[in-house]
Protein backbone atom coordinates (compact mmCIF):
# COMPACT_ATOMS: atom_id res chain seq x y z
CA UNK A 1 0.00 0.00 0.00
CA UNK A 2 1.16 3.53 -0.76
CA UNK A 3 1.84 5.64 2.37
CA UNK A 4 -1.19 7.61 3.51
CA UNK A 5 -3.55 5.81 1.12
CA UNK A 6 -6.62 4.08 2.57
CA UNK A 7 -6.85 0.34 2.02
CA UNK A 8 -8.74 -1.00 -0.95
CA UNK A 9 -11.81 -2.91 0.13
CA UNK A 10 -14.16 -5.26 -1.62
CA UNK A 11 -17.73 -3.98 -1.66
CA UNK A 12 -20.27 -6.79 -1.36
CA UNK A 13 -23.42 -4.77 -0.70
CA UNK A 14 -22.94 -1.38 -2.40
CA UNK A 15 -24.29 1.73 -0.67
CA UNK A 16 -27.38 3.22 -2.38
CA UNK A 17 -25.22 6.20 -3.43
CA UNK A 18 -22.44 4.04 -4.91
CA UNK A 19 -23.75 4.15 -8.49
CA UNK A 20 -24.01 7.96 -8.49
CA UNK A 21 -20.50 8.23 -7.05
CA UNK A 22 -19.16 5.75 -9.61
CA UNK A 23 -20.86 7.77 -12.35
CA UNK A 24 -19.17 10.97 -11.13
CA UNK A 25 -15.77 9.25 -11.04
CA UNK A 26 -16.32 7.69 -14.45
CA UNK A 27 -17.28 11.02 -16.02
CA UNK A 28 -14.25 12.75 -14.48
CA UNK A 29 -11.90 10.00 -15.71
CA UNK A 30 -13.46 10.05 -19.18
CA UNK A 31 -13.25 13.84 -19.47
CA UNK A 32 -9.57 13.65 -18.46
CA UNK A 33 -8.98 11.28 -21.39
CA UNK A 34 -9.17 8.00 -19.49
CA UNK A 35 -9.72 4.88 -21.58
CA UNK A 36 -12.77 3.47 -19.81
CA UNK A 37 -15.54 2.74 -22.34
CA UNK A 38 -16.20 6.36 -23.37
CA UNK A 39 -14.51 9.39 -24.91
CA UNK A 40 -14.49 12.98 -23.64
CA UNK A 41 -17.82 14.63 -24.36
CA UNK A 42 -19.77 11.39 -23.88
CA UNK A 43 -23.38 11.77 -22.79
CA UNK A 44 -23.24 11.85 -18.96
CA UNK A 45 -26.60 10.07 -18.78
CA UNK A 46 -25.13 7.16 -20.76
CA UNK A 47 -22.13 6.99 -18.42
CA UNK A 48 -24.38 7.14 -15.35
CA UNK A 49 -26.63 4.39 -16.74
CA UNK A 50 -23.63 2.10 -17.20
CA UNK A 51 -22.48 3.00 -13.67
CA UNK A 52 -25.85 1.82 -12.34
CA UNK A 53 -25.55 -1.45 -14.31
CA UNK A 54 -21.98 -1.93 -13.07
CA UNK A 55 -22.92 -1.45 -9.40
CA UNK A 56 -26.01 -3.64 -9.84
CA UNK A 57 -23.74 -6.41 -11.19
CA UNK A 58 -21.61 -6.13 -8.04
CA UNK A 59 -24.74 -6.16 -5.87
CA UNK A 60 -26.01 -9.32 -7.57
CA UNK A 61 -22.64 -11.07 -7.29
CA UNK A 62 -22.04 -11.09 -11.05
CA UNK A 63 -18.90 -9.01 -10.47
CA UNK A 64 -16.58 -8.07 -7.64
CA UNK A 65 -16.28 -4.36 -6.81
CA UNK A 66 -13.17 -2.89 -5.17
CA UNK A 67 -13.03 0.69 -3.94
CA UNK A 68 -10.21 2.87 -2.72
CA UNK A 69 -11.75 5.38 -0.32
CA UNK A 70 -15.46 5.54 0.34
CA UNK A 71 -18.15 4.04 -1.89
CA UNK A 72 -19.88 7.41 -2.07
CA UNK A 73 -16.61 9.32 -2.69
CA UNK A 74 -14.22 6.86 -4.33
CA UNK A 75 -10.60 7.72 -5.03
CA UNK A 76 -10.62 4.80 -7.45
CA UNK A 77 -12.28 1.53 -8.38
CA UNK A 78 -11.67 -1.73 -10.18
CA UNK A 79 -14.00 -4.63 -10.95
CA UNK A 80 -13.45 -8.35 -11.46
CA UNK A 81 -15.97 -10.24 -13.58
CA UNK A 82 -15.62 -13.98 -12.91
CA UNK A 83 -16.02 -16.40 -15.75
CA UNK A 84 -18.63 -19.15 -15.68
CA UNK A 85 -18.79 -22.74 -16.86
CA UNK A 86 -15.56 -23.77 -18.56
CA UNK A 87 -14.16 -20.27 -17.91
CA UNK A 88 -14.86 -20.32 -14.15
CA UNK A 89 -11.12 -20.53 -13.44
CA UNK A 90 -10.57 -16.93 -14.58
CA UNK A 91 -11.92 -13.42 -14.25
CA UNK A 92 -11.77 -10.27 -16.35
CA UNK A 93 -10.34 -7.07 -14.87
CA UNK A 94 -12.56 -4.14 -15.81
CA UNK A 95 -12.94 -0.42 -15.20
CA UNK A 96 -9.77 0.36 -13.30
CA UNK A 97 -10.24 4.08 -12.58
CA UNK A 98 -8.45 6.62 -10.40
CA UNK A 99 -9.60 10.19 -9.83
CA UNK A 100 -7.73 12.36 -12.37
CA UNK A 101 -6.22 14.64 -9.70
CA UNK A 102 -4.70 11.58 -8.00
CA UNK A 103 -3.32 9.77 -11.04
CA UNK A 104 0.39 9.12 -11.25
CA UNK A 105 0.69 8.35 -7.52
CA UNK A 106 0.54 4.56 -7.68
CA UNK A 107 -3.14 4.23 -6.82
CA UNK A 108 -3.92 2.27 -9.98
CA UNK A 109 -1.28 -0.23 -8.94
CA UNK A 110 -2.75 -0.40 -5.42
CA UNK A 111 -6.19 -1.17 -6.87
CA UNK A 112 -4.86 -3.71 -9.35
CA UNK A 113 -2.80 -5.43 -6.64
CA UNK A 114 -5.92 -5.75 -4.46
CA UNK A 115 -7.88 -7.32 -7.31
CA UNK A 116 -5.02 -9.73 -8.07
CA UNK A 117 -4.72 -10.68 -4.37
CA UNK A 118 -8.47 -11.34 -4.18
CA UNK A 119 -8.31 -13.48 -7.32
CA UNK A 120 -5.49 -15.54 -5.83
CA UNK A 121 -7.29 -15.89 -2.48
CA UNK A 122 -10.40 -17.18 -4.21
CA UNK A 123 -8.46 -19.76 -6.23
CA UNK A 124 -8.65 -18.23 -9.68
CA UNK A 125 -5.99 -19.44 -12.13
CA UNK A 126 -5.78 -16.31 -14.28
CA UNK A 127 -6.97 -12.80 -14.95
CA UNK A 128 -7.64 -11.29 -18.36
CA UNK A 129 -8.19 -7.76 -19.58
CA UNK A 130 -8.26 -5.55 -22.64
CA UNK A 131 -6.41 -2.21 -22.81
CA UNK A 132 -6.97 0.55 -25.34
CA UNK A 133 -4.03 1.07 -27.69
CA UNK A 134 -2.53 4.52 -28.20
CA UNK A 135 -2.52 5.05 -24.42
CA UNK A 136 -0.04 4.23 -21.64
CA UNK A 137 -2.30 1.38 -20.49
CA UNK A 138 -0.67 -1.53 -22.38
CA UNK A 139 2.71 -0.61 -20.87
CA UNK A 140 1.11 -0.16 -17.42
CA UNK A 141 -0.30 -3.69 -17.44
CA UNK A 142 2.83 -5.25 -18.95
CA UNK A 143 4.96 -3.63 -16.23
CA UNK A 144 2.74 -5.32 -13.64
CA UNK A 145 3.26 -8.81 -15.02
CA UNK A 146 0.36 -9.09 -17.46
CA UNK A 147 1.32 -10.83 -20.69
CA UNK A 148 0.02 -9.55 -24.02
CA UNK A 149 -1.32 -12.46 -26.05
CA UNK A 150 -2.94 -10.62 -28.95
CA UNK A 151 -4.58 -7.54 -30.33
CA UNK A 152 -7.97 -6.81 -31.76
CA UNK A 153 -7.23 -4.39 -34.61
CA UNK A 154 -9.59 -1.42 -34.58
CA UNK A 155 -11.38 -2.94 -31.58
CA UNK A 156 -12.60 0.45 -30.34
CA UNK A 157 -13.82 3.31 -32.49
CA UNK A 158 -13.23 6.63 -30.75
CA UNK A 159 -14.34 8.64 -33.77
CA UNK A 160 -14.77 7.93 -37.49
CA UNK A 161 -11.09 8.81 -37.93
CA UNK A 162 -9.70 7.15 -34.79
CA UNK A 163 -9.92 3.38 -34.44
CA UNK A 164 -7.66 1.86 -31.79
CA UNK A 165 -6.45 -1.65 -31.22
CA UNK A 166 -7.44 -3.44 -28.05
CA UNK A 167 -4.39 -5.10 -26.48
CA UNK A 168 -5.38 -8.41 -24.88
CA UNK A 169 -3.59 -9.48 -21.70
CA UNK A 170 -3.61 -12.31 -19.20
CA UNK A 171 -1.95 -12.82 -15.84
CA UNK A 172 -1.35 -16.41 -14.71
CA UNK A 173 -1.94 -16.68 -10.97
CA UNK A 174 -0.61 -20.17 -10.31
mmCIF file of C-alpha atoms in Angstrom:
data_model
loop_
_atom_site.group_PDB
_atom_site.id
_atom_site.type_symbol
_atom_site.label_atom_id
_atom_site.label_comp_id
_atom_site.label_asym_id
_atom_site.label_seq_id
_atom_site.Cartn_x
_atom_site.Cartn_y
_atom_site.Cartn_z
ATOM 1 C CA UNK A 1 0.000 0.000 0.000
ATOM 2 C CA UNK A 2 1.158 3.530 -0.755
ATOM 3 C CA UNK A 3 1.844 5.641 2.366
ATOM 4 C CA UNK A 4 -1.195 7.613 3.507
ATOM 5 C CA UNK A 5 -3.549 5.806 1.120
ATOM 6 C CA UNK A 6 -6.616 4.084 2.572
ATOM 7 C CA UNK A 7 -6.847 0.343 2.021
ATOM 8 C CA UNK A 8 -8.741 -1.003 -0.953
ATOM 9 C CA UNK A 9 -11.808 -2.912 0.131
ATOM 10 C CA UNK A 10 -14.161 -5.259 -1.616
ATOM 11 C CA UNK A 11 -17.729 -3.979 -1.660
ATOM 12 C CA UNK A 12 -20.267 -6.794 -1.361
ATOM 13 C CA UNK A 13 -23.424 -4.767 -0.701
ATOM 14 C CA UNK A 14 -22.939 -1.379 -2.405
ATOM 15 C CA UNK A 15 -24.287 1.726 -0.674
ATOM 16 C CA UNK A 16 -27.385 3.218 -2.378
ATOM 17 C CA UNK A 17 -25.222 6.198 -3.429
ATOM 18 C CA UNK A 18 -22.443 4.039 -4.905
ATOM 19 C CA UNK A 19 -23.749 4.154 -8.489
ATOM 20 C CA UNK A 20 -24.009 7.957 -8.493
ATOM 21 C CA UNK A 21 -20.496 8.230 -7.050
ATOM 22 C CA UNK A 22 -19.155 5.751 -9.613
ATOM 23 C CA UNK A 23 -20.857 7.766 -12.350
ATOM 24 C CA UNK A 24 -19.172 10.971 -11.128
ATOM 25 C CA UNK A 25 -15.775 9.253 -11.037
ATOM 26 C CA UNK A 26 -16.321 7.692 -14.453
ATOM 27 C CA UNK A 27 -17.283 11.017 -16.021
ATOM 28 C CA UNK A 28 -14.246 12.748 -14.482
ATOM 29 C CA UNK A 29 -11.901 9.997 -15.709
ATOM 30 C CA UNK A 30 -13.462 10.047 -19.179
ATOM 31 C CA UNK A 31 -13.247 13.841 -19.467
ATOM 32 C CA UNK A 32 -9.572 13.650 -18.456
ATOM 33 C CA UNK A 33 -8.975 11.282 -21.395
ATOM 34 C CA UNK A 34 -9.171 8.000 -19.492
ATOM 35 C CA UNK A 35 -9.722 4.883 -21.584
ATOM 36 C CA UNK A 36 -12.774 3.473 -19.807
ATOM 37 C CA UNK A 37 -15.538 2.739 -22.342
ATOM 38 C CA UNK A 38 -16.200 6.355 -23.367
ATOM 39 C CA UNK A 39 -14.505 9.394 -24.913
ATOM 40 C CA UNK A 40 -14.491 12.979 -23.640
ATOM 41 C CA UNK A 41 -17.824 14.627 -24.359
ATOM 42 C CA UNK A 42 -19.769 11.388 -23.882
ATOM 43 C CA UNK A 43 -23.377 11.767 -22.787
ATOM 44 C CA UNK A 44 -23.241 11.854 -18.960
ATOM 45 C CA UNK A 45 -26.596 10.066 -18.777
ATOM 46 C CA UNK A 46 -25.131 7.163 -20.763
ATOM 47 C CA UNK A 47 -22.127 6.987 -18.422
ATOM 48 C CA UNK A 48 -24.376 7.144 -15.354
ATOM 49 C CA UNK A 49 -26.635 4.393 -16.737
ATOM 50 C CA UNK A 50 -23.632 2.097 -17.196
ATOM 51 C CA UNK A 51 -22.477 2.999 -13.675
ATOM 52 C CA UNK A 52 -25.854 1.819 -12.341
ATOM 53 C CA UNK A 53 -25.546 -1.449 -14.315
ATOM 54 C CA UNK A 54 -21.978 -1.926 -13.072
ATOM 55 C CA UNK A 55 -22.920 -1.451 -9.405
ATOM 56 C CA UNK A 56 -26.012 -3.643 -9.838
ATOM 57 C CA UNK A 57 -23.740 -6.407 -11.189
ATOM 58 C CA UNK A 58 -21.612 -6.128 -8.043
ATOM 59 C CA UNK A 59 -24.735 -6.156 -5.873
ATOM 60 C CA UNK A 60 -26.014 -9.321 -7.574
ATOM 61 C CA UNK A 61 -22.644 -11.069 -7.290
ATOM 62 C CA UNK A 62 -22.035 -11.093 -11.051
ATOM 63 C CA UNK A 63 -18.896 -9.008 -10.473
ATOM 64 C CA UNK A 64 -16.575 -8.068 -7.642
ATOM 65 C CA UNK A 65 -16.278 -4.359 -6.805
ATOM 66 C CA UNK A 66 -13.170 -2.888 -5.169
ATOM 67 C CA UNK A 67 -13.034 0.691 -3.938
ATOM 68 C CA UNK A 68 -10.207 2.871 -2.723
ATOM 69 C CA UNK A 69 -11.746 5.382 -0.320
ATOM 70 C CA UNK A 70 -15.463 5.539 0.342
ATOM 71 C CA UNK A 71 -18.148 4.040 -1.893
ATOM 72 C CA UNK A 72 -19.877 7.411 -2.066
ATOM 73 C CA UNK A 73 -16.613 9.322 -2.687
ATOM 74 C CA UNK A 74 -14.221 6.862 -4.326
ATOM 75 C CA UNK A 75 -10.601 7.717 -5.030
ATOM 76 C CA UNK A 76 -10.620 4.802 -7.452
ATOM 77 C CA UNK A 77 -12.276 1.531 -8.380
ATOM 78 C CA UNK A 78 -11.669 -1.733 -10.175
ATOM 79 C CA UNK A 79 -14.003 -4.628 -10.948
ATOM 80 C CA UNK A 80 -13.452 -8.348 -11.462
ATOM 81 C CA UNK A 81 -15.975 -10.241 -13.577
ATOM 82 C CA UNK A 82 -15.623 -13.975 -12.907
ATOM 83 C CA UNK A 83 -16.020 -16.404 -15.746
ATOM 84 C CA UNK A 84 -18.626 -19.153 -15.676
ATOM 85 C CA UNK A 85 -18.790 -22.743 -16.861
ATOM 86 C CA UNK A 86 -15.559 -23.769 -18.563
ATOM 87 C CA UNK A 87 -14.156 -20.275 -17.912
ATOM 88 C CA UNK A 88 -14.863 -20.322 -14.154
ATOM 89 C CA UNK A 89 -11.124 -20.531 -13.445
ATOM 90 C CA UNK A 90 -10.568 -16.933 -14.579
ATOM 91 C CA UNK A 91 -11.921 -13.415 -14.254
ATOM 92 C CA UNK A 92 -11.774 -10.272 -16.353
ATOM 93 C CA UNK A 93 -10.341 -7.068 -14.868
ATOM 94 C CA UNK A 94 -12.561 -4.139 -15.811
ATOM 95 C CA UNK A 95 -12.940 -0.418 -15.200
ATOM 96 C CA UNK A 96 -9.773 0.359 -13.303
ATOM 97 C CA UNK A 97 -10.235 4.077 -12.579
ATOM 98 C CA UNK A 98 -8.454 6.621 -10.399
ATOM 99 C CA UNK A 99 -9.595 10.194 -9.829
ATOM 100 C CA UNK A 100 -7.726 12.365 -12.367
ATOM 101 C CA UNK A 101 -6.222 14.640 -9.699
ATOM 102 C CA UNK A 102 -4.703 11.578 -7.999
ATOM 103 C CA UNK A 103 -3.316 9.771 -11.040
ATOM 104 C CA UNK A 104 0.390 9.115 -11.246
ATOM 105 C CA UNK A 105 0.693 8.348 -7.517
ATOM 106 C CA UNK A 106 0.538 4.555 -7.685
ATOM 107 C CA UNK A 107 -3.143 4.233 -6.824
ATOM 108 C CA UNK A 108 -3.924 2.275 -9.981
ATOM 109 C CA UNK A 109 -1.285 -0.235 -8.937
ATOM 110 C CA UNK A 110 -2.755 -0.400 -5.417
ATOM 111 C CA UNK A 111 -6.192 -1.166 -6.866
ATOM 112 C CA UNK A 112 -4.860 -3.705 -9.347
ATOM 113 C CA UNK A 113 -2.797 -5.427 -6.638
ATOM 114 C CA UNK A 114 -5.918 -5.746 -4.460
ATOM 115 C CA UNK A 115 -7.876 -7.317 -7.312
ATOM 116 C CA UNK A 116 -5.022 -9.735 -8.065
ATOM 117 C CA UNK A 117 -4.720 -10.675 -4.371
ATOM 118 C CA UNK A 118 -8.470 -11.337 -4.179
ATOM 119 C CA UNK A 119 -8.308 -13.483 -7.324
ATOM 120 C CA UNK A 120 -5.489 -15.543 -5.830
ATOM 121 C CA UNK A 121 -7.287 -15.890 -2.476
ATOM 122 C CA UNK A 122 -10.402 -17.178 -4.209
ATOM 123 C CA UNK A 123 -8.460 -19.757 -6.228
ATOM 124 C CA UNK A 124 -8.647 -18.235 -9.681
ATOM 125 C CA UNK A 125 -5.988 -19.437 -12.130
ATOM 126 C CA UNK A 126 -5.775 -16.307 -14.282
ATOM 127 C CA UNK A 127 -6.970 -12.804 -14.949
ATOM 128 C CA UNK A 128 -7.642 -11.293 -18.361
ATOM 129 C CA UNK A 129 -8.185 -7.758 -19.581
ATOM 130 C CA UNK A 130 -8.260 -5.546 -22.637
ATOM 131 C CA UNK A 131 -6.411 -2.214 -22.813
ATOM 132 C CA UNK A 132 -6.969 0.553 -25.344
ATOM 133 C CA UNK A 133 -4.033 1.067 -27.695
ATOM 134 C CA UNK A 134 -2.533 4.515 -28.201
ATOM 135 C CA UNK A 135 -2.525 5.053 -24.417
ATOM 136 C CA UNK A 136 -0.042 4.226 -21.638
ATOM 137 C CA UNK A 137 -2.296 1.378 -20.490
ATOM 138 C CA UNK A 138 -0.673 -1.526 -22.380
ATOM 139 C CA UNK A 139 2.711 -0.615 -20.866
ATOM 140 C CA UNK A 140 1.109 -0.163 -17.415
ATOM 141 C CA UNK A 141 -0.297 -3.686 -17.437
ATOM 142 C CA UNK A 142 2.834 -5.247 -18.953
ATOM 143 C CA UNK A 143 4.959 -3.632 -16.226
ATOM 144 C CA UNK A 144 2.742 -5.323 -13.639
ATOM 145 C CA UNK A 145 3.258 -8.809 -15.022
ATOM 146 C CA UNK A 146 0.359 -9.086 -17.460
ATOM 147 C CA UNK A 147 1.322 -10.829 -20.694
ATOM 148 C CA UNK A 148 0.019 -9.552 -24.016
ATOM 149 C CA UNK A 149 -1.321 -12.459 -26.054
ATOM 150 C CA UNK A 150 -2.936 -10.621 -28.949
ATOM 151 C CA UNK A 151 -4.578 -7.542 -30.329
ATOM 152 C CA UNK A 152 -7.973 -6.808 -31.761
ATOM 153 C CA UNK A 153 -7.231 -4.389 -34.612
ATOM 154 C CA UNK A 154 -9.590 -1.415 -34.580
ATOM 155 C CA UNK A 155 -11.383 -2.935 -31.581
ATOM 156 C CA UNK A 156 -12.600 0.452 -30.343
ATOM 157 C CA UNK A 157 -13.816 3.312 -32.488
ATOM 158 C CA UNK A 158 -13.226 6.632 -30.747
ATOM 159 C CA UNK A 159 -14.337 8.636 -33.770
ATOM 160 C CA UNK A 160 -14.775 7.927 -37.487
ATOM 161 C CA UNK A 161 -11.094 8.814 -37.929
ATOM 162 C CA UNK A 162 -9.705 7.154 -34.794
ATOM 163 C CA UNK A 163 -9.916 3.383 -34.438
ATOM 164 C CA UNK A 164 -7.665 1.855 -31.787
ATOM 165 C CA UNK A 165 -6.452 -1.654 -31.222
ATOM 166 C CA UNK A 166 -7.436 -3.442 -28.053
ATOM 167 C CA UNK A 167 -4.393 -5.099 -26.477
ATOM 168 C CA UNK A 168 -5.380 -8.408 -24.880
ATOM 169 C CA UNK A 169 -3.587 -9.481 -21.699
ATOM 170 C CA UNK A 170 -3.610 -12.311 -19.204
ATOM 171 C CA UNK A 171 -1.946 -12.824 -15.842
ATOM 172 C CA UNK A 172 -1.345 -16.408 -14.712
ATOM 173 C CA UNK A 173 -1.940 -16.678 -10.972
ATOM 174 C CA UNK A 174 -0.612 -20.171 -10.306
#
